[in-house]
Each structure stands twice: as C-alpha cells, then as structure tokens.
Tab-separated table of C-alpha atoms in Angstrom:
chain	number	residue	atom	x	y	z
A	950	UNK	CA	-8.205	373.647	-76.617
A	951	UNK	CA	-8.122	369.650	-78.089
A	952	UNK	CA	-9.028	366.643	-77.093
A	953	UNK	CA	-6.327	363.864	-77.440
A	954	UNK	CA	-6.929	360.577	-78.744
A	955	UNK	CA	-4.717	357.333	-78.985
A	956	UNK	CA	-6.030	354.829	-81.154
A	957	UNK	CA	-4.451	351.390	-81.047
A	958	UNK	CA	-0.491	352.997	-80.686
A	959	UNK	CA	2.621	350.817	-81.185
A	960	UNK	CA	6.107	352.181	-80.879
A	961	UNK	CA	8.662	349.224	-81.702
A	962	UNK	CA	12.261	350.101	-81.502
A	963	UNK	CA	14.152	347.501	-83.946
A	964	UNK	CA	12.307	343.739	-84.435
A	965	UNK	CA	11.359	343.545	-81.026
A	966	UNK	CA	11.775	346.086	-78.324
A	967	UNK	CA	8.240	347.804	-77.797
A	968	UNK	CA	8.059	350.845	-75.770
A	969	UNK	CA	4.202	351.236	-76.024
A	970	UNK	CA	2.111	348.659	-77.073
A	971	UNK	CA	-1.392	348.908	-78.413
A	972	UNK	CA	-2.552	352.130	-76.886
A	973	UNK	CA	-6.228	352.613	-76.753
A	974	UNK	CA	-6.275	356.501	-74.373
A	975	UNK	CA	-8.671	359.473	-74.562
A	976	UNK	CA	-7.601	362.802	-73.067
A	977	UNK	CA	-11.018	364.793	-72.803
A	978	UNK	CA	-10.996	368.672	-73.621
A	979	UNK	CA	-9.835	370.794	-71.053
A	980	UNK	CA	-8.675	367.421	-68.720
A	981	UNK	CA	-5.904	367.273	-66.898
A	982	UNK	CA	-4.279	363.791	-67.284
A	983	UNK	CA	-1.207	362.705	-65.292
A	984	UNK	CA	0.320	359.591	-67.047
A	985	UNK	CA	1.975	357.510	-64.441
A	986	UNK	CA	4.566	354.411	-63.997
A	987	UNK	CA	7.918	353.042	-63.333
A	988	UNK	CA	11.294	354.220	-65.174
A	989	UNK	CA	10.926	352.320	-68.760
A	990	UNK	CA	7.009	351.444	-68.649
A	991	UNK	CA	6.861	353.863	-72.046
A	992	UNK	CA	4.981	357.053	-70.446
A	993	UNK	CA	7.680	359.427	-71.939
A	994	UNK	CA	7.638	357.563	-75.516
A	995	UNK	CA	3.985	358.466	-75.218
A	996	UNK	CA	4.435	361.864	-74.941
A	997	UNK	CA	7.073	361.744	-77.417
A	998	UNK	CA	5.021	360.444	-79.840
A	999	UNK	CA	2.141	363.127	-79.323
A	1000	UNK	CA	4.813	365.430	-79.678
A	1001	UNK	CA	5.447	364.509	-82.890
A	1002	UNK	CA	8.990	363.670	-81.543
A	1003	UNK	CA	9.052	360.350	-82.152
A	1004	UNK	CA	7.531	358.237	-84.935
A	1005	UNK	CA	4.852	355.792	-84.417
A	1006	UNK	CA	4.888	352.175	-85.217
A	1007	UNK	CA	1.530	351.371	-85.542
A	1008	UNK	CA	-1.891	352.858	-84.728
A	1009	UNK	CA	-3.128	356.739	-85.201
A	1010	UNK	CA	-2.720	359.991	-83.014
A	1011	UNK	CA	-5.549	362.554	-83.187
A	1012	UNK	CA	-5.197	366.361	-81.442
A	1013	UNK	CA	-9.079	367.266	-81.219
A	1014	UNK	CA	-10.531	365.665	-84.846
A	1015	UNK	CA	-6.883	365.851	-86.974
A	1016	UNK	CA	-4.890	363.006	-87.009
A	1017	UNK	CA	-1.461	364.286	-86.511
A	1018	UNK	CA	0.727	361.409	-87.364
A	1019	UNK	CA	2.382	362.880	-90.791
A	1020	UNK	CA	2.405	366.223	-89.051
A	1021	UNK	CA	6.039	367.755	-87.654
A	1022	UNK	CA	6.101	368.807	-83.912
A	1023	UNK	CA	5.487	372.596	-85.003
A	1024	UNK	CA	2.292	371.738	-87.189
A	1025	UNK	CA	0.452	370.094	-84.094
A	1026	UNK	CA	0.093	373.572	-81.886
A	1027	UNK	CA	1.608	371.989	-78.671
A	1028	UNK	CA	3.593	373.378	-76.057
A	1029	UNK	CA	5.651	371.593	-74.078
A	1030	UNK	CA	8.028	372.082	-70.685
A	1031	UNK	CA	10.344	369.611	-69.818
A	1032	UNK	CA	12.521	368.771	-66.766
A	1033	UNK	CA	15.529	370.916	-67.871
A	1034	UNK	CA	14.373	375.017	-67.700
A	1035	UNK	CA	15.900	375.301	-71.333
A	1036	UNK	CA	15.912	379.083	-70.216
A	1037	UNK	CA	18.134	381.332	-72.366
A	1038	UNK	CA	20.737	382.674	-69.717
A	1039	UNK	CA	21.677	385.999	-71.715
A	1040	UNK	CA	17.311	386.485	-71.888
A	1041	UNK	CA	15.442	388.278	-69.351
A	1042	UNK	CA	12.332	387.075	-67.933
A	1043	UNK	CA	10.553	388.711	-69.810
A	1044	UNK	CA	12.473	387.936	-73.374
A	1045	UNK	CA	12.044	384.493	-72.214
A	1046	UNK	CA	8.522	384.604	-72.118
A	1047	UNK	CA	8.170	386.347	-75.282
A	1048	UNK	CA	10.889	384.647	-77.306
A	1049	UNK	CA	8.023	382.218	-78.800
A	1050	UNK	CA	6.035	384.956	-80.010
A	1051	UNK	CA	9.046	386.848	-81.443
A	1052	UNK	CA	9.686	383.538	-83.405
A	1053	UNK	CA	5.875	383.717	-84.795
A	1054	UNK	CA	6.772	387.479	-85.424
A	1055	UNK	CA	3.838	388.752	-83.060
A	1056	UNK	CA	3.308	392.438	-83.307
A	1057	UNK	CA	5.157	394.180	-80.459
A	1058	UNK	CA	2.445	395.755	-78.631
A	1059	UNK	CA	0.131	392.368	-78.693
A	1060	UNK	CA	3.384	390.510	-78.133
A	1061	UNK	CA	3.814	392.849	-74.469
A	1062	UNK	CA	0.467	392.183	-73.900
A	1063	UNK	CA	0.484	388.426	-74.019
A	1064	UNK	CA	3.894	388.859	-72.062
A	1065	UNK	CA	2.050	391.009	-68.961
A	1066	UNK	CA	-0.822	388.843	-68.581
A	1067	UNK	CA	0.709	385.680	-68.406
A	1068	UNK	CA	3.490	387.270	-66.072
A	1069	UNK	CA	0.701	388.071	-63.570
A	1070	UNK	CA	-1.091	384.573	-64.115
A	1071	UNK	CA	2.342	383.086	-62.804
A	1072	UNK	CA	3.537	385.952	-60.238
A	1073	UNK	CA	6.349	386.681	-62.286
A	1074	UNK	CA	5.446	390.596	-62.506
A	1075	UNK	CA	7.994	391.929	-60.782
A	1076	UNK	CA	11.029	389.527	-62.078
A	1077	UNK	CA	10.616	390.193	-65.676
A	1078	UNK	CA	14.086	392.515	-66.007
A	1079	UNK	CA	15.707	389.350	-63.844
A	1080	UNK	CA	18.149	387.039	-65.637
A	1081	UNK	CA	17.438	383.257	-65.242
A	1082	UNK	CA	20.813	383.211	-62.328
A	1083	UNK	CA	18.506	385.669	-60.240
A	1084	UNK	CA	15.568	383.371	-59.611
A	1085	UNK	CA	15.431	380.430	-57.526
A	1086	UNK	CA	14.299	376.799	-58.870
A	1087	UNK	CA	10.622	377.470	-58.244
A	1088	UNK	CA	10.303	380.738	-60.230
A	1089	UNK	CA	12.782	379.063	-63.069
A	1090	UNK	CA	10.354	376.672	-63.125
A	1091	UNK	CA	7.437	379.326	-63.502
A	1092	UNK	CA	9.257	380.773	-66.436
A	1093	UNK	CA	9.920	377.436	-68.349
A	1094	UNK	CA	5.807	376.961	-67.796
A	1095	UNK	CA	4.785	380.670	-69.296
A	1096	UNK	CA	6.955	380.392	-71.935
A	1097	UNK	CA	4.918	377.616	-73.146
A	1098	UNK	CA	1.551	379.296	-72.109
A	1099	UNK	CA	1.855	382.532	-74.094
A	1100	UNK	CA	1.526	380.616	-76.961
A	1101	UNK	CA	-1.794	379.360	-76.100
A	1102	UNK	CA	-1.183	376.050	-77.924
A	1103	UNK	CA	-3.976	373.535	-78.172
A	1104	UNK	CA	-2.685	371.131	-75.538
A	1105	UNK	CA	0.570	371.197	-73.029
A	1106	UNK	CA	2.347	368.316	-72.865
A	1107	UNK	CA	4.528	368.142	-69.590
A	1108	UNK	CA	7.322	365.646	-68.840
A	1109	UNK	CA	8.533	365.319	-65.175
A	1110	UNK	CA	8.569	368.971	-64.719
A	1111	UNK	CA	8.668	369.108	-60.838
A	1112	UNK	CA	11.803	366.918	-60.907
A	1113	UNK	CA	14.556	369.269	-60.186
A	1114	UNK	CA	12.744	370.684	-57.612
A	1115	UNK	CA	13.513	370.178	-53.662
A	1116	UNK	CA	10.359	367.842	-51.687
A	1117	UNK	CA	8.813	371.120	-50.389
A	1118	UNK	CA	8.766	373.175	-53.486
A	1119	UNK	CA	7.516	369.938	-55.318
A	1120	UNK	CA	4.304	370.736	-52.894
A	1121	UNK	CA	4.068	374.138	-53.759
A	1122	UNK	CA	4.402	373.668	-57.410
A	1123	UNK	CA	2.410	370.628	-57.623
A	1124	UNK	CA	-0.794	373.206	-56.700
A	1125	UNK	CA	0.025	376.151	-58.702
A	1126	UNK	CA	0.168	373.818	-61.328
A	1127	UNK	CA	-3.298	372.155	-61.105
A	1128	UNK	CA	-4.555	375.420	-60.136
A	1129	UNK	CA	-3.160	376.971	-63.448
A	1130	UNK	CA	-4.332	374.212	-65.769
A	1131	UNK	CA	-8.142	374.844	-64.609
A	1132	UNK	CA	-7.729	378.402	-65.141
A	1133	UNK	CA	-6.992	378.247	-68.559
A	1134	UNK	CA	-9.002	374.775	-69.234
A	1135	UNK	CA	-5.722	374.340	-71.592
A	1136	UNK	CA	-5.941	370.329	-72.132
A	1137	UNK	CA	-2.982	368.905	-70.389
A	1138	UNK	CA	-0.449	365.364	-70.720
A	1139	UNK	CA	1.586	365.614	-67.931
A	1140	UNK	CA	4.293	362.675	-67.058
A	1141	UNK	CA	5.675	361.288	-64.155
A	1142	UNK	CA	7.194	358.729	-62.083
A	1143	UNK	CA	6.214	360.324	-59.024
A	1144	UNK	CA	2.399	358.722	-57.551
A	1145	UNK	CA	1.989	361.620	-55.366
A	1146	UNK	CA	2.252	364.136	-57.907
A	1147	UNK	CA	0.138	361.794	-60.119
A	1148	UNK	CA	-3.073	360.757	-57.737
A	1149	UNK	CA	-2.769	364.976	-56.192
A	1150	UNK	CA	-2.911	366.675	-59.857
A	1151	UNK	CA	-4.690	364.752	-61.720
A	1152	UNK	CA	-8.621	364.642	-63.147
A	1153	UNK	CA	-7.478	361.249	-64.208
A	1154	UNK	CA	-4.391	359.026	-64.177
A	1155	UNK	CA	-2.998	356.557	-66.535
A	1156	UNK	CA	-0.733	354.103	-65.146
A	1157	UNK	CA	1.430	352.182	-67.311
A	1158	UNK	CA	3.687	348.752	-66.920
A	1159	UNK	CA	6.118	347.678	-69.766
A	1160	UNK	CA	4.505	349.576	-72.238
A	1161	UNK	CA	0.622	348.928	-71.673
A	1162	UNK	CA	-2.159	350.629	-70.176
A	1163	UNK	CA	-2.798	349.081	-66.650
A	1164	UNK	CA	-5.654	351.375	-65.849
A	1165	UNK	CA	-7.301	354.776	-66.058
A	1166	UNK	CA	-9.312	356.166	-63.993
A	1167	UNK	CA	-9.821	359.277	-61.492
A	1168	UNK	CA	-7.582	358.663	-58.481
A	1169	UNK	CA	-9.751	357.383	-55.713
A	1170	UNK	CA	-11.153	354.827	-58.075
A	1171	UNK	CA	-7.559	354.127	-58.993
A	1172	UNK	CA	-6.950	353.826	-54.980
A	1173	UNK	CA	-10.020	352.629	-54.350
A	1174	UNK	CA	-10.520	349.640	-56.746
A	1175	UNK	CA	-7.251	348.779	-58.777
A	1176	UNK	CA	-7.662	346.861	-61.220
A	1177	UNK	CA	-5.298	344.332	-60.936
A	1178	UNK	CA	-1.812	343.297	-58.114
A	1179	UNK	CA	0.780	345.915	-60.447
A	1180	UNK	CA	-2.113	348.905	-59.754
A	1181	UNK	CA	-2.434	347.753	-56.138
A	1182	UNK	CA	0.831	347.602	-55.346
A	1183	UNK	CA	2.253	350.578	-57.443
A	1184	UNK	CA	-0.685	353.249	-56.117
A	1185	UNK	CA	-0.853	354.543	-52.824
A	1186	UNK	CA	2.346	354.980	-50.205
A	1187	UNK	CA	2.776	352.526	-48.386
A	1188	UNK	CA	1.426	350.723	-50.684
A	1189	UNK	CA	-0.940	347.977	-50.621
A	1190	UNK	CA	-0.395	344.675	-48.462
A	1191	UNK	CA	-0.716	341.840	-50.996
A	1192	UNK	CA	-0.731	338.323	-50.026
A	1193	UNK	CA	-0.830	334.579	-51.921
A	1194	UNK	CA	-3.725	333.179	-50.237
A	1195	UNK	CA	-7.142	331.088	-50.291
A	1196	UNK	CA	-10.240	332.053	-48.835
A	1197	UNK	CA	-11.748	329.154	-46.381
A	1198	UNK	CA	-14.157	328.877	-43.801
A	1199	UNK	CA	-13.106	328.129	-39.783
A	1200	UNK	CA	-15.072	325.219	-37.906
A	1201	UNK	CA	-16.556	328.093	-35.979
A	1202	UNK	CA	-18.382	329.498	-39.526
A	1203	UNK	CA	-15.944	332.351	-40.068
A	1204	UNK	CA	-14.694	333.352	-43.455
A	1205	UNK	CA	-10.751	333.462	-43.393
A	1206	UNK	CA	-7.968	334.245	-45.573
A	1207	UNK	CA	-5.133	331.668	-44.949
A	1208	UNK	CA	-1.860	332.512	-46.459
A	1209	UNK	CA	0.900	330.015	-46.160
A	1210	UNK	CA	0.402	328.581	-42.443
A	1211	UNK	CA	-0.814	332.109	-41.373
A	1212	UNK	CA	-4.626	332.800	-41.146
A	1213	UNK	CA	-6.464	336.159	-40.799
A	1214	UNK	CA	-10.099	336.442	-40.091
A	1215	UNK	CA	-12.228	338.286	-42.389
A	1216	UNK	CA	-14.458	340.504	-39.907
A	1217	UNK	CA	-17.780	341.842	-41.245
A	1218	UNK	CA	-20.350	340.860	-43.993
A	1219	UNK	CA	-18.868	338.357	-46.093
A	1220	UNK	CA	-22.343	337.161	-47.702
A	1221	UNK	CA	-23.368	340.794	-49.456
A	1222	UNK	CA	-23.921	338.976	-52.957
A	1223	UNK	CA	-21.442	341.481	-54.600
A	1224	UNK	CA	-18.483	340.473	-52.613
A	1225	UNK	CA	-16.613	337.612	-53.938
A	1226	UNK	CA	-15.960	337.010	-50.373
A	1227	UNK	CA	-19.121	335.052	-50.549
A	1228	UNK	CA	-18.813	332.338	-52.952
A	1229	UNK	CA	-15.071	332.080	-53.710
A	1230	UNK	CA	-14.105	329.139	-51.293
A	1231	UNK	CA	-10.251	327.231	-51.405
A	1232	UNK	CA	-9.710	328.950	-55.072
A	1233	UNK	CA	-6.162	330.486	-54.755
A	1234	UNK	CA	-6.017	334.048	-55.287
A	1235	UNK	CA	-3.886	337.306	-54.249
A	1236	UNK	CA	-6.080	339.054	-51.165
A	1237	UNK	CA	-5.057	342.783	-51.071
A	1238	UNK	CA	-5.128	345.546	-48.352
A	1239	UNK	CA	-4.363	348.758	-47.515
A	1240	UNK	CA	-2.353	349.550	-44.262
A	1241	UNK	CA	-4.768	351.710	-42.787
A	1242	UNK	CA	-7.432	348.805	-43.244
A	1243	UNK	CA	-5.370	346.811	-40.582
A	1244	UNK	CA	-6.754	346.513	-37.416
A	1245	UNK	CA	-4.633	345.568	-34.241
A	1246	UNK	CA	-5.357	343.805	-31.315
A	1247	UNK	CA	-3.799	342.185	-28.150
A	1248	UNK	CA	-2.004	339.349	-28.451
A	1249	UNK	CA	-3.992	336.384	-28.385
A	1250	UNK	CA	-7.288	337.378	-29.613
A	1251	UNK	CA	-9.618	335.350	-31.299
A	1252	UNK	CA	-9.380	335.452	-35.183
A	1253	UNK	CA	-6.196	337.761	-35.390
A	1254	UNK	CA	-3.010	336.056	-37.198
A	1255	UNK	CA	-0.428	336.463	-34.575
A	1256	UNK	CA	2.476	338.924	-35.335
A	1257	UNK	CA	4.892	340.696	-33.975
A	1258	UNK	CA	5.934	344.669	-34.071
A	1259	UNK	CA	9.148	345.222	-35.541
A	1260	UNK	CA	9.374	348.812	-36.515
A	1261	UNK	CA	7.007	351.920	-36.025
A	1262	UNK	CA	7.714	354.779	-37.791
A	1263	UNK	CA	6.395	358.136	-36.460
A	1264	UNK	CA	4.765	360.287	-39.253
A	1265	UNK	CA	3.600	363.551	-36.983
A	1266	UNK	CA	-0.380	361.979	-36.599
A	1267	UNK	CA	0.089	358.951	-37.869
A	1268	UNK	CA	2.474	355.907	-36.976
A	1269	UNK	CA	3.494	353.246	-39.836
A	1270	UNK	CA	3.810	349.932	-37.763
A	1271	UNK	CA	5.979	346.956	-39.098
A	1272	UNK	CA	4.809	343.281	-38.533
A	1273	UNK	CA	6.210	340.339	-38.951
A	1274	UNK	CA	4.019	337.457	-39.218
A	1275	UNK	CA	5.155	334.137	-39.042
A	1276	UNK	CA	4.366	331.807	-42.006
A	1277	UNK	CA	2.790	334.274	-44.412
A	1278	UNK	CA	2.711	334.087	-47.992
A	1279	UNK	CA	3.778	337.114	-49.288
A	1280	UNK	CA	2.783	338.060	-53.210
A	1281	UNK	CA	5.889	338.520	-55.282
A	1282	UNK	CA	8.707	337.111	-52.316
A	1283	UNK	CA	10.971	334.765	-53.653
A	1284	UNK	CA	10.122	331.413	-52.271
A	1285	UNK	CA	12.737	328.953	-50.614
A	1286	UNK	CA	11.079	325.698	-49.838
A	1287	UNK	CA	14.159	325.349	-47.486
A	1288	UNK	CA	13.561	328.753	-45.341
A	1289	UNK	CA	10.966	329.774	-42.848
A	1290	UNK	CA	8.427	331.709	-44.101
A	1291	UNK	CA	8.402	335.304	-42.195
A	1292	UNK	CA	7.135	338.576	-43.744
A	1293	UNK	CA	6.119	341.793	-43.155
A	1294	UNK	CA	2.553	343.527	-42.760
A	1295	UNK	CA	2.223	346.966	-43.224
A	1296	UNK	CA	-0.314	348.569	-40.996
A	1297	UNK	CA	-1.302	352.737	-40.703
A	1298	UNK	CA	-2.559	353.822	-37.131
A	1299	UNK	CA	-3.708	357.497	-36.083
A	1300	UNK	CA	-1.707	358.843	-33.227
A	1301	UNK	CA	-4.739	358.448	-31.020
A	1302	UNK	CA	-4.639	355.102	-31.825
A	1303	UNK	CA	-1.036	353.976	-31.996
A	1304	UNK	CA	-0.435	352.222	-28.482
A	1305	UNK	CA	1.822	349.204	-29.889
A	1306	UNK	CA	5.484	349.493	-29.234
A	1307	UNK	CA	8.938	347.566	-30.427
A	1308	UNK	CA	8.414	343.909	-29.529
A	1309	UNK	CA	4.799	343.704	-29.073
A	1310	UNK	CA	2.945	340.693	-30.031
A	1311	UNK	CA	-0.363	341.550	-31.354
A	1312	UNK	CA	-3.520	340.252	-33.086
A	1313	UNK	CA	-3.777	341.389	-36.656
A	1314	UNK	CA	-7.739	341.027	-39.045
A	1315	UNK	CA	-9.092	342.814	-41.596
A	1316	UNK	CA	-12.940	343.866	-42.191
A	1317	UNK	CA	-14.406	342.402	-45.297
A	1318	UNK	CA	-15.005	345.445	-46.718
A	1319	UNK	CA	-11.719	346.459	-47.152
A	1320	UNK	CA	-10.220	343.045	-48.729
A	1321	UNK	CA	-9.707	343.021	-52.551
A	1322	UNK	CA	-9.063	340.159	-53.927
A	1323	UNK	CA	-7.092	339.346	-57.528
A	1324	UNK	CA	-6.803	336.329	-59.104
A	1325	UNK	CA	-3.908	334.288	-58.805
A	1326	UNK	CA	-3.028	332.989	-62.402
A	1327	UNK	CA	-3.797	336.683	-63.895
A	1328	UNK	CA	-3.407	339.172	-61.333
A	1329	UNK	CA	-7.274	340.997	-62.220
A	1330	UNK	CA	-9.561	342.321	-59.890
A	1331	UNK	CA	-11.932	339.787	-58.923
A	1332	UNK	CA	-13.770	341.243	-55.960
A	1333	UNK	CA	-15.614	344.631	-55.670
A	1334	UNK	CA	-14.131	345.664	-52.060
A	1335	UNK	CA	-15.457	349.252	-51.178
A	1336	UNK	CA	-14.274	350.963	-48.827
C-alpha cells in the first residue's frame, strides 16, 4: 500500500488546451478516493497520468515517497480496471485471474494460491472453469476487478468501472466495491461521472471543473458546505436551488432574500455572529438551498414568496414538487430584459408531508440555517450555513 501525491500537475495538450491544471491532491494510505466531475473536467487525464499513461506537463507525481514521473506504467506497481472487461474470451475464469501472475512467472502452486483466495474474496469460487460468455455483467465485472487484485499492486486505479452495468447492478456493485477496498486497505483512485457512485463510495471526493480542483472533502462536508455555486449545483440530486439575490431587511425587521421581484423570508436566527446572514445587507450574492430545506405553506402566508405547483413527482416516500415562482432570479438562466421572469424551485417533501397537488398556490421560506450563500462576482462560499 502507497500514498498518492500530486504536486502542482499540468497536462497541456499543444500551446493551449489544458486538461489539468495545477494539481495540488493527496490520496492518504489505504483511502478510498472517488474523483468526480463532468465529461471533459480532466478526472480521466488524472488518472492517466498516475498511470504513467500519459505524460505530464508540469509538476511531480509521487506513489508513497518515489516520484514516478520518468517511470513506465509497469515500474509504478499499479493495477488498474477500466470500463471495458478486457477479459480474454478463449481464458477461463480462473486463467483470467492468474494471467498477471503467469506474466511475472509466479510459481504454479503460489500462483493457485493467490488465484483461490482472491476467487473467494470476490464469490467467484465456483465460476472459475466458466468462460467470460457464461457470466453475466456483474460477475464480468468481478473478474476484470480480481485480475487486478491478485497482483497486490501498491494502489488501484479505477476508471468508470460500474458504467456498463444496468441501474440496479450499479447498486450492488457500488457496495461490494467499497466493501472490498476496506478489506484489503489497498489505496484506491477511482473515477467517475456518476455523483451517486462518488458521494456513496467514497472516504473522500474530488470534484473537478475544466481541469481544476473545485473541492475535496468527505461527502457530507462536500453536501453539506460546498465550497463554491459549480460544487452546489453539481453535488447532490436534485441538486441545489441557487438563486441571484440580495439579502435585505422587511419594514417588519425580518431578514429576506429578494431575488428579482420575488422575496423569500429567511425564518430562524439570522444574528448567530457566524452566519453571514447577519451583517451582509443589499450586497448581491448567489443564496443557495437544498430542496428538502424548502418549506411549504398555504397560499397567502406571511413571509412565503408566492408560487405555484407545477409538477410533483412521486419517488415511493418522498415527492419532488415543481414551483414556479413568479419574478425570480434564477443563477445561471439566460436573462431577456424583454421576457417575464418565471422559474422553477425545487422542493423535497416526505410522503407524510406531501399534501400539495397540480395547481396549488402555495407559500414557499427557507430557515436560516439552511441558506448558503456565495458571492456573486466569484461564486465562493461566503456563509457557514449548517444544517
């Protein structure tokens, strides 16, 4: 087992196409990190270039305390499993686990060794005189993984390997896999473009955006306090309502959060010294908040921006509700000076509580606690909303 250091990385295709751009990432020993983003943001470049796969511009790659930058693929003691099986078709099972070790020319008997144990680790015991047409996509899948484990390489690196599978198998696979990694405490890079797969497996995730490092953290602090509107909006599904607004405060003494000619009042403690809820006042920024944090009321209730249902989507116990609410700012909608503003909330309700219907007119607010706030010109975190 390695740790896995990036150290100011650079990968710069031509004069000016960068893939991955100043890359500052520690993978501890034994961690499982899930590197996250959108198709092109440069996760699989990164993994690439730990690989030894791909060159590196700039910057230095280190696999525990060698830096491997000079080194070929084969001298850095990696494994790797990919979304293409790569089985051998004419192979067994069990020559397909073993064909790594007959490469390294392993002794037989410590060879069928290695081959057993990691068979059982995986539940692939009694398949091993199978051909790769004989197994389903799951166990293929299983394979592809112990052929890299027998090896017992110093870290796995993983990219999108869950991809070909169906949504339910995804599930299944998505635990064996986490469950796997901590029983060998194998250091692990795993890449996707799936958040689920990402904020479920991970000890930490790395999300990236056009080549740099957005943020990494453990998931819940990912979900929990993004660090800036991509983070917010990428993580968690739905995702995040984000809104162009300005905090202000009502003749009555109420903090509010007005957003185009919409305004939502900000229930709770506004004036807990940490919150920039407190001292922020007409500065434009991008409020943020989670579905679930939206709170429904009747029509016509004090405080609530007025809005109207336009969708609910059943989800077994909980319901996603739709809302359109006249005059709101939305972050990131194109703007037409010409148009009528009129955009939609996302809000989460538990079966229990899901009594709205198609048409309804409601009252929408938000508790304090649960409104991040980002600043306009940047995009960072500027608030410490908990939730």
């Amino acid at each position: 087992m390695s740790s896995v250091t990036f150290s100011g990385v650079t990968k710069r295709f031509g004069t000016d196409v960068y893939a991955v751009r100043d890359l500052d990432l520690d993978v501890a020993d034994g961690e499982l990190l899930v590197v996250v983003g959108p198709s092109g943001c440069g996760k699989t470049t990164t993994l690439r270039m730990l690989a030894g796969l791909e060159d590196i511009t700039a910057g230095e790659v280190k696999i525990g305390d060698q830096v491997v930058n000079d080194l070929s693929a084969k001298e850095r003691d990696i494994a790797m499993v990919f979304q293409s099986y790569a089985l051998y078709p004419h192979l067994t099972v069990g020559e397909n686990l073993g064909y790594p070790l007959r490469l390294a020319k392993m002794p037989k008997q410590e060879l069928r060794e290695r081959v057993r144990t990691v068979a059982g680790q995986l539940q692939l015991d009694e398949l091993l005189d199978r051909k790769p047409r004989q197994l389903s996509g799951g166990q293929r899948q299983r394979v592809a993984m112990g052929r890299a484990m027998v090896r017992e390489p110093k870290v796995f690196l993983m990219d999108e390997p869950l991809s070909n599978l169906d949504a339910k198998l995804r599930v299944t696979m998505r635990s064996e896999v986490a469950e796997l990694q901590h029983d060998l405490g194998t250091t692990m890079f795993y890449v996707t473009h799936d958040q689920v797969e990402a904020m479920t497996m991970g000890h930490r995730v790395a999300l990236m955006r056009d080549g740099v490092l957005q943020q990494v953290a453990p998931p819940e602090e990912l979900y929990r306090s993004p660090a800036n509107t991509f983070v917010a909006g990428f993580i968690g599904s739905p995702p995040m309502n984000l809104v162009n607004a300005r905090v202000a405060t009502s003749d009555s003494g109420d903090r509010q959060l007005i957003t185009g000619t919409a305004a939502f009042t900000i229930a709770g403690d506004t004036a807990r010294p940490e919150s920039a809820l407190a001292t922020i006042d007409e500065r434009p920024v991008v409020a943020g908040f989670r579905p679930e944090h939206v709170r429904l009321d009747p029509a016509g209730t004090a405080g609530g921006a007025a809005a109207t249902v336009r969708l609910v989507e059943m989800l077994g116990s909980e319901h996603l509700v739709h809302l359109n609410i006249d005059g709101m700012d939305l972050h990131g909608a194109p703007h037409d000076e010409n148009a009528a503003t009129s955009t939609r909330v996302l809000a989460k309700l538990h079966d229990d509580d899901t009594t709205v219907r198609l048409g309804d007119h409601v009252a929408v607010s938000i508790e304090a606690r649960h409104v991040h706030l980002f600043d306009a010109a940047t995009g960072e975190r500027i608030t410490d909303s908990t939730d």
